[in-house]
mmCIF file of C-alpha atoms in Angstrom:
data_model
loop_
_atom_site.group_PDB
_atom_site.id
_atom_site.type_symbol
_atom_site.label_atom_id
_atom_site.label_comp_id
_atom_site.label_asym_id
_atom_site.label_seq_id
_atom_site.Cartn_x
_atom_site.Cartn_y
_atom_site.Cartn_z
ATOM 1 C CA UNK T 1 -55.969 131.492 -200.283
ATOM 2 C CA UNK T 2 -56.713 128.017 -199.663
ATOM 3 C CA UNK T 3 -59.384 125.845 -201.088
ATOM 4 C CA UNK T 4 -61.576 125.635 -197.699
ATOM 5 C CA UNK T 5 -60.912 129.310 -197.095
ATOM 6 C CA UNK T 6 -62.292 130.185 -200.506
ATOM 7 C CA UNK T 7 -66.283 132.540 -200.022
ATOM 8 C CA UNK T 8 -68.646 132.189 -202.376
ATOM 9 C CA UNK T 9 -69.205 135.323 -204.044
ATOM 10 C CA UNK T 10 -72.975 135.123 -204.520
ATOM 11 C CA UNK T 11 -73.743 134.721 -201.149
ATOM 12 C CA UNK T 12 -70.796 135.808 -199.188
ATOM 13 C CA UNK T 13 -70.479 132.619 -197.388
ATOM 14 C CA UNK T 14 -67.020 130.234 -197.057
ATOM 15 C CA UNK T 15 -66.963 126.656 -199.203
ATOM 16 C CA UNK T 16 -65.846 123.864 -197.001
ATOM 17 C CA UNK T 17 -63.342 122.480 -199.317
ATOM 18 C CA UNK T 18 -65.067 119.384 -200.610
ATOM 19 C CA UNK T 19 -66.121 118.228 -203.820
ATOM 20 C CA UNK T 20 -68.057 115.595 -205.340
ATOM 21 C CA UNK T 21 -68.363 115.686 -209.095
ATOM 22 C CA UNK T 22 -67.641 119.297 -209.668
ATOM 23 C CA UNK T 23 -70.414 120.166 -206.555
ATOM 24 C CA UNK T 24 -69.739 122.592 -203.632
ATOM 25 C CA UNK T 25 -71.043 123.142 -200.485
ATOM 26 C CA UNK T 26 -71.047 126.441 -198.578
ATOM 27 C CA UNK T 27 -70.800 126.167 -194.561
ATOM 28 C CA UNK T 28 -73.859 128.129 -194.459
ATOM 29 C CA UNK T 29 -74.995 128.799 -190.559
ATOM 30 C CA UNK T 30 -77.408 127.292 -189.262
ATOM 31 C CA UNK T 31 -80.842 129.697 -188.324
ATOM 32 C CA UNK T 32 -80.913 131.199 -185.143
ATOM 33 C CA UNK T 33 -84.178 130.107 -184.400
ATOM 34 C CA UNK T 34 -83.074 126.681 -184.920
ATOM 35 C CA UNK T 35 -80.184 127.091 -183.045
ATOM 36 C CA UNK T 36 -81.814 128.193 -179.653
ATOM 37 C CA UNK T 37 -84.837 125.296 -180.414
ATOM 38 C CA UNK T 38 -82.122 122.756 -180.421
ATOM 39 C CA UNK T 39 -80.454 123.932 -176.798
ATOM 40 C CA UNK T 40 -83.608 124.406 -175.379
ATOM 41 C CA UNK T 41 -84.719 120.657 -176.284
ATOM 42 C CA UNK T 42 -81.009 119.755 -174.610
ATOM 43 C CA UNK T 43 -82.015 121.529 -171.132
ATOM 44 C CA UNK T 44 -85.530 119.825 -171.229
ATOM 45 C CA UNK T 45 -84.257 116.703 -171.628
ATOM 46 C CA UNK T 46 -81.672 117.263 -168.971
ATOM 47 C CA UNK T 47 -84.917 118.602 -166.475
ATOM 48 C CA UNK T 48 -86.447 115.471 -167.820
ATOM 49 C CA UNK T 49 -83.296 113.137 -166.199
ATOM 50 C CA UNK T 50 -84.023 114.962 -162.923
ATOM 51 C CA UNK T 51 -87.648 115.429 -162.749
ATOM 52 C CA UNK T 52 -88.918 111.793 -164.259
ATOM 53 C CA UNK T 53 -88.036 108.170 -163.984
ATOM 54 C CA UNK T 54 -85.243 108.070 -167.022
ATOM 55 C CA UNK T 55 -82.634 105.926 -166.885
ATOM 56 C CA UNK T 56 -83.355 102.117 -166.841
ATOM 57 C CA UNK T 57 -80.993 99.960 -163.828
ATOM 58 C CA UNK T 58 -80.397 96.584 -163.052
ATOM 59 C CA UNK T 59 -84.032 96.061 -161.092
ATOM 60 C CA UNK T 60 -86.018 99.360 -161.837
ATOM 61 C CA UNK T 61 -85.234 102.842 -163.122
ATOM 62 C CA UNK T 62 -84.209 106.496 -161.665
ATOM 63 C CA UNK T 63 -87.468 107.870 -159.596
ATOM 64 C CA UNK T 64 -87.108 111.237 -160.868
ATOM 65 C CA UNK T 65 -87.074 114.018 -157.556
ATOM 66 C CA UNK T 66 -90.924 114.288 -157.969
ATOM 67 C CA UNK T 67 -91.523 110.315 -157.535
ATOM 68 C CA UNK T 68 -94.071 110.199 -160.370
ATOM 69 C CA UNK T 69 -94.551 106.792 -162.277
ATOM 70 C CA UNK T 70 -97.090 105.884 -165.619
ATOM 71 C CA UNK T 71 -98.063 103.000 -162.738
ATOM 72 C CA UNK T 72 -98.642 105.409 -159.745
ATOM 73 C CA UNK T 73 -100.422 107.440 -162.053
ATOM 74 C CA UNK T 74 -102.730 104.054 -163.220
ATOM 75 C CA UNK T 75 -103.163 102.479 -159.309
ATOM 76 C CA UNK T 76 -104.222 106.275 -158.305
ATOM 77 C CA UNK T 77 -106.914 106.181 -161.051
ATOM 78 C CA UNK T 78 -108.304 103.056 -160.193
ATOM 79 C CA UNK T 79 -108.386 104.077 -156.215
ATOM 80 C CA UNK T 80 -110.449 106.753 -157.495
ATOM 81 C CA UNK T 81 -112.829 104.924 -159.653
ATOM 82 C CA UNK T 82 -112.827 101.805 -156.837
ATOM 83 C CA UNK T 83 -113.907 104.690 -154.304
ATOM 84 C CA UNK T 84 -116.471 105.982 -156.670
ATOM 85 C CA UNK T 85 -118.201 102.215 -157.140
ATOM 86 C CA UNK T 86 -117.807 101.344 -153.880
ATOM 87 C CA UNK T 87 -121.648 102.270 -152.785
ATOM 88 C CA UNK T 88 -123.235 100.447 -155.667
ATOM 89 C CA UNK T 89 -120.484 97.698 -155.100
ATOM 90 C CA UNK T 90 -121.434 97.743 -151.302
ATOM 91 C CA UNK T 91 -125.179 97.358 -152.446
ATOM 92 C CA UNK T 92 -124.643 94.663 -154.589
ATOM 93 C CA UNK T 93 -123.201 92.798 -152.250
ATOM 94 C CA UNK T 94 -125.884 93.425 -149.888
ATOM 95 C CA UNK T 95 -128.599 92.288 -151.759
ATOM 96 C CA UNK T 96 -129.868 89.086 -151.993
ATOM 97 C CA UNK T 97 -129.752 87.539 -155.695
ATOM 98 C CA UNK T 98 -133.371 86.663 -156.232
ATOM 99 C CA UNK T 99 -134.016 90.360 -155.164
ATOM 100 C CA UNK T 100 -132.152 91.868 -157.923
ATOM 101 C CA UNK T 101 -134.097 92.069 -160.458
ATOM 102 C CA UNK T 102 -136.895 94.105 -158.848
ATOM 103 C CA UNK T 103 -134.571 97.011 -158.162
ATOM 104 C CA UNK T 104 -134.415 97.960 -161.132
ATOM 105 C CA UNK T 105 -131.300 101.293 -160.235
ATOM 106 C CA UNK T 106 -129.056 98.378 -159.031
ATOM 107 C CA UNK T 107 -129.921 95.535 -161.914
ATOM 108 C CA UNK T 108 -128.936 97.533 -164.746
ATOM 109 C CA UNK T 109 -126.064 98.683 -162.874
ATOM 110 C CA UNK T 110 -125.131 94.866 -162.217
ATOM 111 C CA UNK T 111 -125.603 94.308 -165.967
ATOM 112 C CA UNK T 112 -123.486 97.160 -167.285
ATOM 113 C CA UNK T 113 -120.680 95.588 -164.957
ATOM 114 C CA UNK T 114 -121.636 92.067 -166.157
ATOM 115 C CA UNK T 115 -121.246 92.838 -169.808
ATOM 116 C CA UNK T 116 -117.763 94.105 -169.398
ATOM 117 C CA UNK T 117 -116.637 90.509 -166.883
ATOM 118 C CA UNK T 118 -118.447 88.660 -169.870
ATOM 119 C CA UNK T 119 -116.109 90.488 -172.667
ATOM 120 C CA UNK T 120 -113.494 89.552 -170.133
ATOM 121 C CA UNK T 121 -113.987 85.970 -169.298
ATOM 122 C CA UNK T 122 -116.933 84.439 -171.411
ATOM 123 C CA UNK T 123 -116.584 84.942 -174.680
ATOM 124 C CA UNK T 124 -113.698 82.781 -175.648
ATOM 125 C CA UNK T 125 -116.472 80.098 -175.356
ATOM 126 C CA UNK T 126 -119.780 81.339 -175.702
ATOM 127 C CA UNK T 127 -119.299 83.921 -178.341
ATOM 128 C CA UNK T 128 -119.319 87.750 -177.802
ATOM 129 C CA UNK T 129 -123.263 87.645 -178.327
ATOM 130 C CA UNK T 130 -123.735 84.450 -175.881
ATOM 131 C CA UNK T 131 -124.627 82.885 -178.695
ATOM 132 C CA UNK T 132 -122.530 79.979 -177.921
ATOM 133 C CA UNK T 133 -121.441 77.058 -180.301
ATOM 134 C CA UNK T 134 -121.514 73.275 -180.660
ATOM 135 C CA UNK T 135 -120.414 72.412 -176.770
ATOM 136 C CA UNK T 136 -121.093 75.899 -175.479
ATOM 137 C CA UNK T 137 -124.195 76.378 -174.660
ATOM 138 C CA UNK T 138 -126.235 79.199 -176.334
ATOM 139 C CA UNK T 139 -127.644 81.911 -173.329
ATOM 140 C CA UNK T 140 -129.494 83.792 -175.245
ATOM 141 C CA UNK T 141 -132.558 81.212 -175.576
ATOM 142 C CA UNK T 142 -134.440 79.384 -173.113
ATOM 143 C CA UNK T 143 -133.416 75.991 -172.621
ATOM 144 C CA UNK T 144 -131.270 75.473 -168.910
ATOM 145 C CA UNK T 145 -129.498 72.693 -167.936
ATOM 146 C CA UNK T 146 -129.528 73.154 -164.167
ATOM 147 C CA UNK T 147 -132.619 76.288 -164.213
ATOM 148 C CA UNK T 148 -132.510 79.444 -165.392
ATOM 149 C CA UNK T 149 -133.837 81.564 -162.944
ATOM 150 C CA UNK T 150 -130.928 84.299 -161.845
ATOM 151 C CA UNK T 151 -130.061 82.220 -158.787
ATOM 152 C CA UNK T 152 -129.335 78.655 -160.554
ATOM 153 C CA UNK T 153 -127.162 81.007 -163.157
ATOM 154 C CA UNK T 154 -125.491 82.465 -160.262
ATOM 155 C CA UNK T 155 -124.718 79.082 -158.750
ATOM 156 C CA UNK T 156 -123.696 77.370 -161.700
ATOM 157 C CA UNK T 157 -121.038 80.618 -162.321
ATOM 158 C CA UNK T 158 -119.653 80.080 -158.622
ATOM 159 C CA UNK T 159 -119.676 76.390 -159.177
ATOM 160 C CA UNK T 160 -119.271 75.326 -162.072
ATOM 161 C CA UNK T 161 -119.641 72.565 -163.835
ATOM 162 C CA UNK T 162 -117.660 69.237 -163.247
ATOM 163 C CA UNK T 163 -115.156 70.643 -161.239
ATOM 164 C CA UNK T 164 -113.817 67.812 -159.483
ATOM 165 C CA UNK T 165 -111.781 69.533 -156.835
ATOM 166 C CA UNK T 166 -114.944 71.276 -155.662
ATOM 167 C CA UNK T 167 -117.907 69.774 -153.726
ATOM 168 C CA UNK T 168 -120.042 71.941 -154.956
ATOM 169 C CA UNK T 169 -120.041 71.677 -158.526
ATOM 170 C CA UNK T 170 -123.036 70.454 -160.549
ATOM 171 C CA UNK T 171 -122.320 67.559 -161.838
ATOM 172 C CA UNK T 172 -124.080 64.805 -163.608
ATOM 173 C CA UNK T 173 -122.837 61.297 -165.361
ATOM 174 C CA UNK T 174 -124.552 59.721 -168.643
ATOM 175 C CA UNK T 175 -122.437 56.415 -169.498
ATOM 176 C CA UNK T 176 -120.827 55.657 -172.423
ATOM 177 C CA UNK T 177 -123.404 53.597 -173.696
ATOM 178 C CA UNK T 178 -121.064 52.001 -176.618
ATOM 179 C CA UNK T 179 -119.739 50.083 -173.615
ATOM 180 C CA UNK T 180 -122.760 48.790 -172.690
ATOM 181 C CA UNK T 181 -125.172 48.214 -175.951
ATOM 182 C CA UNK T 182 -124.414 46.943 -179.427
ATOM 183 C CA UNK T 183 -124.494 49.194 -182.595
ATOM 184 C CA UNK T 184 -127.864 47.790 -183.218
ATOM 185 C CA UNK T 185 -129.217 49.553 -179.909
ATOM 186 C CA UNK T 186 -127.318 52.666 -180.378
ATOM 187 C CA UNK T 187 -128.820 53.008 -183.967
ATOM 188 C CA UNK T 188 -132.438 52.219 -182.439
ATOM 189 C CA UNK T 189 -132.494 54.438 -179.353
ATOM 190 C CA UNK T 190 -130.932 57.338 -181.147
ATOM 191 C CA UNK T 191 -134.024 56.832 -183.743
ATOM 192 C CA UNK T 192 -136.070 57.096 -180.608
ATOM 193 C CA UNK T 193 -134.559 60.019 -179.301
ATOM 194 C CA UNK T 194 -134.907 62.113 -182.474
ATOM 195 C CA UNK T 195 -138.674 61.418 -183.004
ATOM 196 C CA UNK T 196 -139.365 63.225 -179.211
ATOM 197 C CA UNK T 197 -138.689 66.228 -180.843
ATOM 198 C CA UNK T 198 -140.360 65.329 -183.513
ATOM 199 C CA UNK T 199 -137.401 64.436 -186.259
ATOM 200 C CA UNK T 200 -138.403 60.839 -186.711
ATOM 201 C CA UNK T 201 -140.494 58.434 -186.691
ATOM 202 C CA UNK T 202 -139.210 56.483 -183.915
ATOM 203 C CA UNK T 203 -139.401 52.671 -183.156
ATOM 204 C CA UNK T 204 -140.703 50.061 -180.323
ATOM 205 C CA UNK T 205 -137.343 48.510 -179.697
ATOM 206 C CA UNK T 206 -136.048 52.487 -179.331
ATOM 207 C CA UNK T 207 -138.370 53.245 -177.266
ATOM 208 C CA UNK T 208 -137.935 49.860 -175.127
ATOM 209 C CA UNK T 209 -133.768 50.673 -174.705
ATOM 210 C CA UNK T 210 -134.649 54.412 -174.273
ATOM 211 C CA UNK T 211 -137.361 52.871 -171.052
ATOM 212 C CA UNK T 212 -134.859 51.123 -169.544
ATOM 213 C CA UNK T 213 -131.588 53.154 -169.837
ATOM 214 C CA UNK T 214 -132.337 56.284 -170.127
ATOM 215 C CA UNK T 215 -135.682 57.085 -169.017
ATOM 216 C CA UNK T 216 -134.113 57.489 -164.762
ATOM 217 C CA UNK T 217 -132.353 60.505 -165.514
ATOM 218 C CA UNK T 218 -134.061 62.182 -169.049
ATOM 219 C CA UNK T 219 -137.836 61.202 -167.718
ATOM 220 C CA UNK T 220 -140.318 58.483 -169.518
ATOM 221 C CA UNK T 221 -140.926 61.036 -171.786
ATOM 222 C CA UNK T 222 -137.913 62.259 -172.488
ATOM 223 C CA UNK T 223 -138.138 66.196 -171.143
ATOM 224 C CA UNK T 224 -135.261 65.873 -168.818
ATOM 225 C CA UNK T 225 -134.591 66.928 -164.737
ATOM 226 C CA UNK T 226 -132.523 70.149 -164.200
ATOM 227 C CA UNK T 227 -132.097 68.234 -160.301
ATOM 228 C CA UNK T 228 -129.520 66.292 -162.497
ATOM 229 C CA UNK T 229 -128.875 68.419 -165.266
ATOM 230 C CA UNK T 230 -130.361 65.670 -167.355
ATOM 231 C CA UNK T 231 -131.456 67.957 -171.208
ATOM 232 C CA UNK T 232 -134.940 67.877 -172.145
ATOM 233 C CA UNK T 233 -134.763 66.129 -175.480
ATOM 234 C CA UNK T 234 -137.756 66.857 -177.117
ATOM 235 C CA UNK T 235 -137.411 70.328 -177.755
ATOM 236 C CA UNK T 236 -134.891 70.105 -180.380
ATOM 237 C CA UNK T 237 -131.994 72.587 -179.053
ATOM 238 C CA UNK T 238 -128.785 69.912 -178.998
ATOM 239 C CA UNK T 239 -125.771 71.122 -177.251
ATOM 240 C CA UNK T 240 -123.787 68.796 -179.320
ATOM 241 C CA UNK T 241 -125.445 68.938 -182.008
ATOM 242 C CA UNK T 242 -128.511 67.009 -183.194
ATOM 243 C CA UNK T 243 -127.972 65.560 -186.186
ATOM 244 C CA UNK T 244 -127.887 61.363 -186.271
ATOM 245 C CA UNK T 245 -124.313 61.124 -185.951
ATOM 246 C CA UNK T 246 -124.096 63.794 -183.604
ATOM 247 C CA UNK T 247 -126.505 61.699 -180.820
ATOM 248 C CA UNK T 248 -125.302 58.357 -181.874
ATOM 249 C CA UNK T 249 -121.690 60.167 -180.689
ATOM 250 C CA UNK T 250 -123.056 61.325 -177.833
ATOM 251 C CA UNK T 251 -125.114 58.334 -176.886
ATOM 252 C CA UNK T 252 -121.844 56.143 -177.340
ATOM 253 C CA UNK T 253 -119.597 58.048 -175.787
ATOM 254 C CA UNK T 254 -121.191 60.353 -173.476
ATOM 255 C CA UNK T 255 -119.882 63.931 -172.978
ATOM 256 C CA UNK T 256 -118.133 65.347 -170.111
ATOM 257 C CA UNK T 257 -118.461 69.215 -171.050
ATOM 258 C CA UNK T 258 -117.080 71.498 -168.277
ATOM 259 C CA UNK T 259 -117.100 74.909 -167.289
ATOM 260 C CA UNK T 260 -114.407 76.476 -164.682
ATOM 261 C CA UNK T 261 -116.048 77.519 -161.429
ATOM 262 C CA UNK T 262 -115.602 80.912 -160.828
ATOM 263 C CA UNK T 263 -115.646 81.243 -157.298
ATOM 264 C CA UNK T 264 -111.752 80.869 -156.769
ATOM 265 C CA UNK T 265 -111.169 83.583 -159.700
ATOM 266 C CA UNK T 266 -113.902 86.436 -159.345
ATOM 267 C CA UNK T 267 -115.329 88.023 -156.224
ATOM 268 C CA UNK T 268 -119.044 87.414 -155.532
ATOM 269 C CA UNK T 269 -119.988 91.089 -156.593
ATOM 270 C CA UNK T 270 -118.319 90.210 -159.769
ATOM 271 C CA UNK T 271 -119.934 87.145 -160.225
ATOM 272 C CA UNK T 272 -123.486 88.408 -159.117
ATOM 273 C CA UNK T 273 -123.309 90.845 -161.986
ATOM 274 C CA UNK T 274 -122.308 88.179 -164.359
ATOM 275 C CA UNK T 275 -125.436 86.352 -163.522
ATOM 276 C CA UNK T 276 -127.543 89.592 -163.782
ATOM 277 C CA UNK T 277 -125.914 89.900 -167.550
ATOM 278 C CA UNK T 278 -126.605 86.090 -168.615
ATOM 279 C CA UNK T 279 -129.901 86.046 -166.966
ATOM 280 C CA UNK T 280 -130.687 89.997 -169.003
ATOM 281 C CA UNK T 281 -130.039 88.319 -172.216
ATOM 282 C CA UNK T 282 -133.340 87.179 -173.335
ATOM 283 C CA UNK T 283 -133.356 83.303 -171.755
ATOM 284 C CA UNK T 284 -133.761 84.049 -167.945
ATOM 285 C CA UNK T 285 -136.194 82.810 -166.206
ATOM 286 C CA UNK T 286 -138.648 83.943 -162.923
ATOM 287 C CA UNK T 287 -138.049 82.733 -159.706
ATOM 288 C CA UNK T 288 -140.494 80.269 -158.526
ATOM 289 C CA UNK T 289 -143.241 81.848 -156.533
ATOM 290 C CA UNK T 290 -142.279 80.257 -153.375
ATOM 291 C CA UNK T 291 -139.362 81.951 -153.391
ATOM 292 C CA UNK T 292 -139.971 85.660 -154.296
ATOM 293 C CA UNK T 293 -144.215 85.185 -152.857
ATOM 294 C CA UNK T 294 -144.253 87.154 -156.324
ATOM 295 C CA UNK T 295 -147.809 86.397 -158.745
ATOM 296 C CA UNK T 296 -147.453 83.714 -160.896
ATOM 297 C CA UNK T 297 -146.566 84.114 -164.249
ATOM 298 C CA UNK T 298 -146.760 82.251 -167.478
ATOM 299 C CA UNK T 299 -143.051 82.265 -167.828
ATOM 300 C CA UNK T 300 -142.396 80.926 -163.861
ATOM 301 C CA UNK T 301 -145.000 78.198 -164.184
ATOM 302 C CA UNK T 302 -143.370 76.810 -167.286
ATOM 303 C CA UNK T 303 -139.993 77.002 -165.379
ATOM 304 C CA UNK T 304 -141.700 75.344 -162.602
ATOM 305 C CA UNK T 305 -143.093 72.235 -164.748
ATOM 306 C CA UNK T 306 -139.590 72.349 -166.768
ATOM 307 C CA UNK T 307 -137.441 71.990 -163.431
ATOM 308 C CA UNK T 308 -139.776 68.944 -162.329
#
């Protein structure tokens, strides 16, 4: 009998003829069970082939005989959910912006679907709290460039700021004022500047430079004009900081922040809910009265004064 022929007397099965250091191994058959597992998983896959996309071509992939895709399956679920929104969507749209906020069904709707376009497209500058950071503007508190009422955050959004391809924009211009006065000034005004809110003591020849440069656009006394986007400056919130050096910098050179318009990227719904979000987050302000014929209220007459 020949080596590979030779059965193992223990267990009554055949060797296979090799060894490797003085070890045997028996050609032991496999289970049964395992067996019929391992042809079944061969005529699943083959129903797979036929039944589901499979096999990758030049510019797709086999459709399978029942036409089913991971994408079909994705577009039909969004159809679904699109068609489930589309009421509140179609009221949205419907009403007006500075209406919004007295329904209150449809404004915490709009500020659920804010929150998620804000995680989306606003926090890679202003911070996933809104908190914002030195150029970005914090909207959590209450100090507006252009008015924070829900409608001046919903223009701003659609416009943006310094957009030049777009009429509409806001946009405002400070100079470089290193162009125009010596260090001397610079040093002076900024001294100026700093005591409105109360950080120095100030002095005359400031307060002379600050009259005749700056006072047009910021006010004599320094609390700003949202008409221009000019910041109040005596209620020490700096959106580039407020530290000497950081308004001698700014006073020098001048800033041109900007923020993308969002009219050419997001639909108005979208964008109306966005506004509804920012203006939810603890900074927005009233309407004025003549707009809403609401009753005055401490926090719409300060916007009032603050937007004059």
């Amino acid at each position: 009998m020949s080596d590979n022929m030779r059965v193992d007397e223990a267990t009554g099965t055949d060797f296979v003829g090799h060894e490797w250091d003085g070890i045997e191994e028996l050609d032991t058959p496999l289970p049964r069970w395992w067996l019929w597992t391992f042809y079944l998983t061969i005529i699943w896959g083959i129903v797979y082939v036929v039944l589901y996309p499979a096999w990758p071509m030049v510019s797709g992939a086999t459709e399978g005989i029942l036409g089913w895709s991971s994408r079909g399956q994705l577009q039909a679920e969004l159809q679904a959910e699109e068609k489930r929104r589309a009421p509140i969507m179609a009221s949205l749209s419907a009403i007006p912006i500075e209406a919004l906020p007295a329904n209150n069904e449809l404004m915490q709707r709009a500020i659920s679907g804010g929150a998620a376009a804000f995680k989306v497209h606003c926090v890679q500058c202003h911070g996933s709290g809104g908190a914002g950071s030195k150029g970005y503007p914090n909207l959590n508190d209450d100090d507006w460039l252009w008015g924070g009422n829900i409608a001046d955050i919903n223009y701003t959004l659609t416009h943006g700021i310094r957009n030049p391809d777009h009429e509409a924009t806001r946009f405002s211009q400070m100079p470089a004022f290193g162009e125009i006065l010596s260090g001397a000034d610079i040093d002076a005004v900024t001294s100026h500047v700093l005591s409105l809110s109360g950080k120095s003591r100030g002095n005359a020849q400031g307060a002379e430079i600050f009259s005749q440069n700056c006072a047009v656009c910021h006010g004599p006394a320094g609390k700003g004009d949202r008409k221009q986007g000019a910041p109040n400056l005596t209620d020490g919130i700096w959106l580039f900081g407020g530290t000497e050096s950081d308004i001698q910098m700014t006073i020098a050179n001048s800033r041109q922040g900007v923020m993308p318009r969002w009219n050419d990227k997001l639909d108005p719904v979208t964008i109306k809910m966005l506004a509804a979000y920012v203006w939810s987050r603890g900074g927005g302000e009233q309407m004025p009265v003549l707009a809403t014929r609401s009753p005055l209220t401490k926090e719409s007459a300060e916007g009032d004064v603050a937007a004059q």
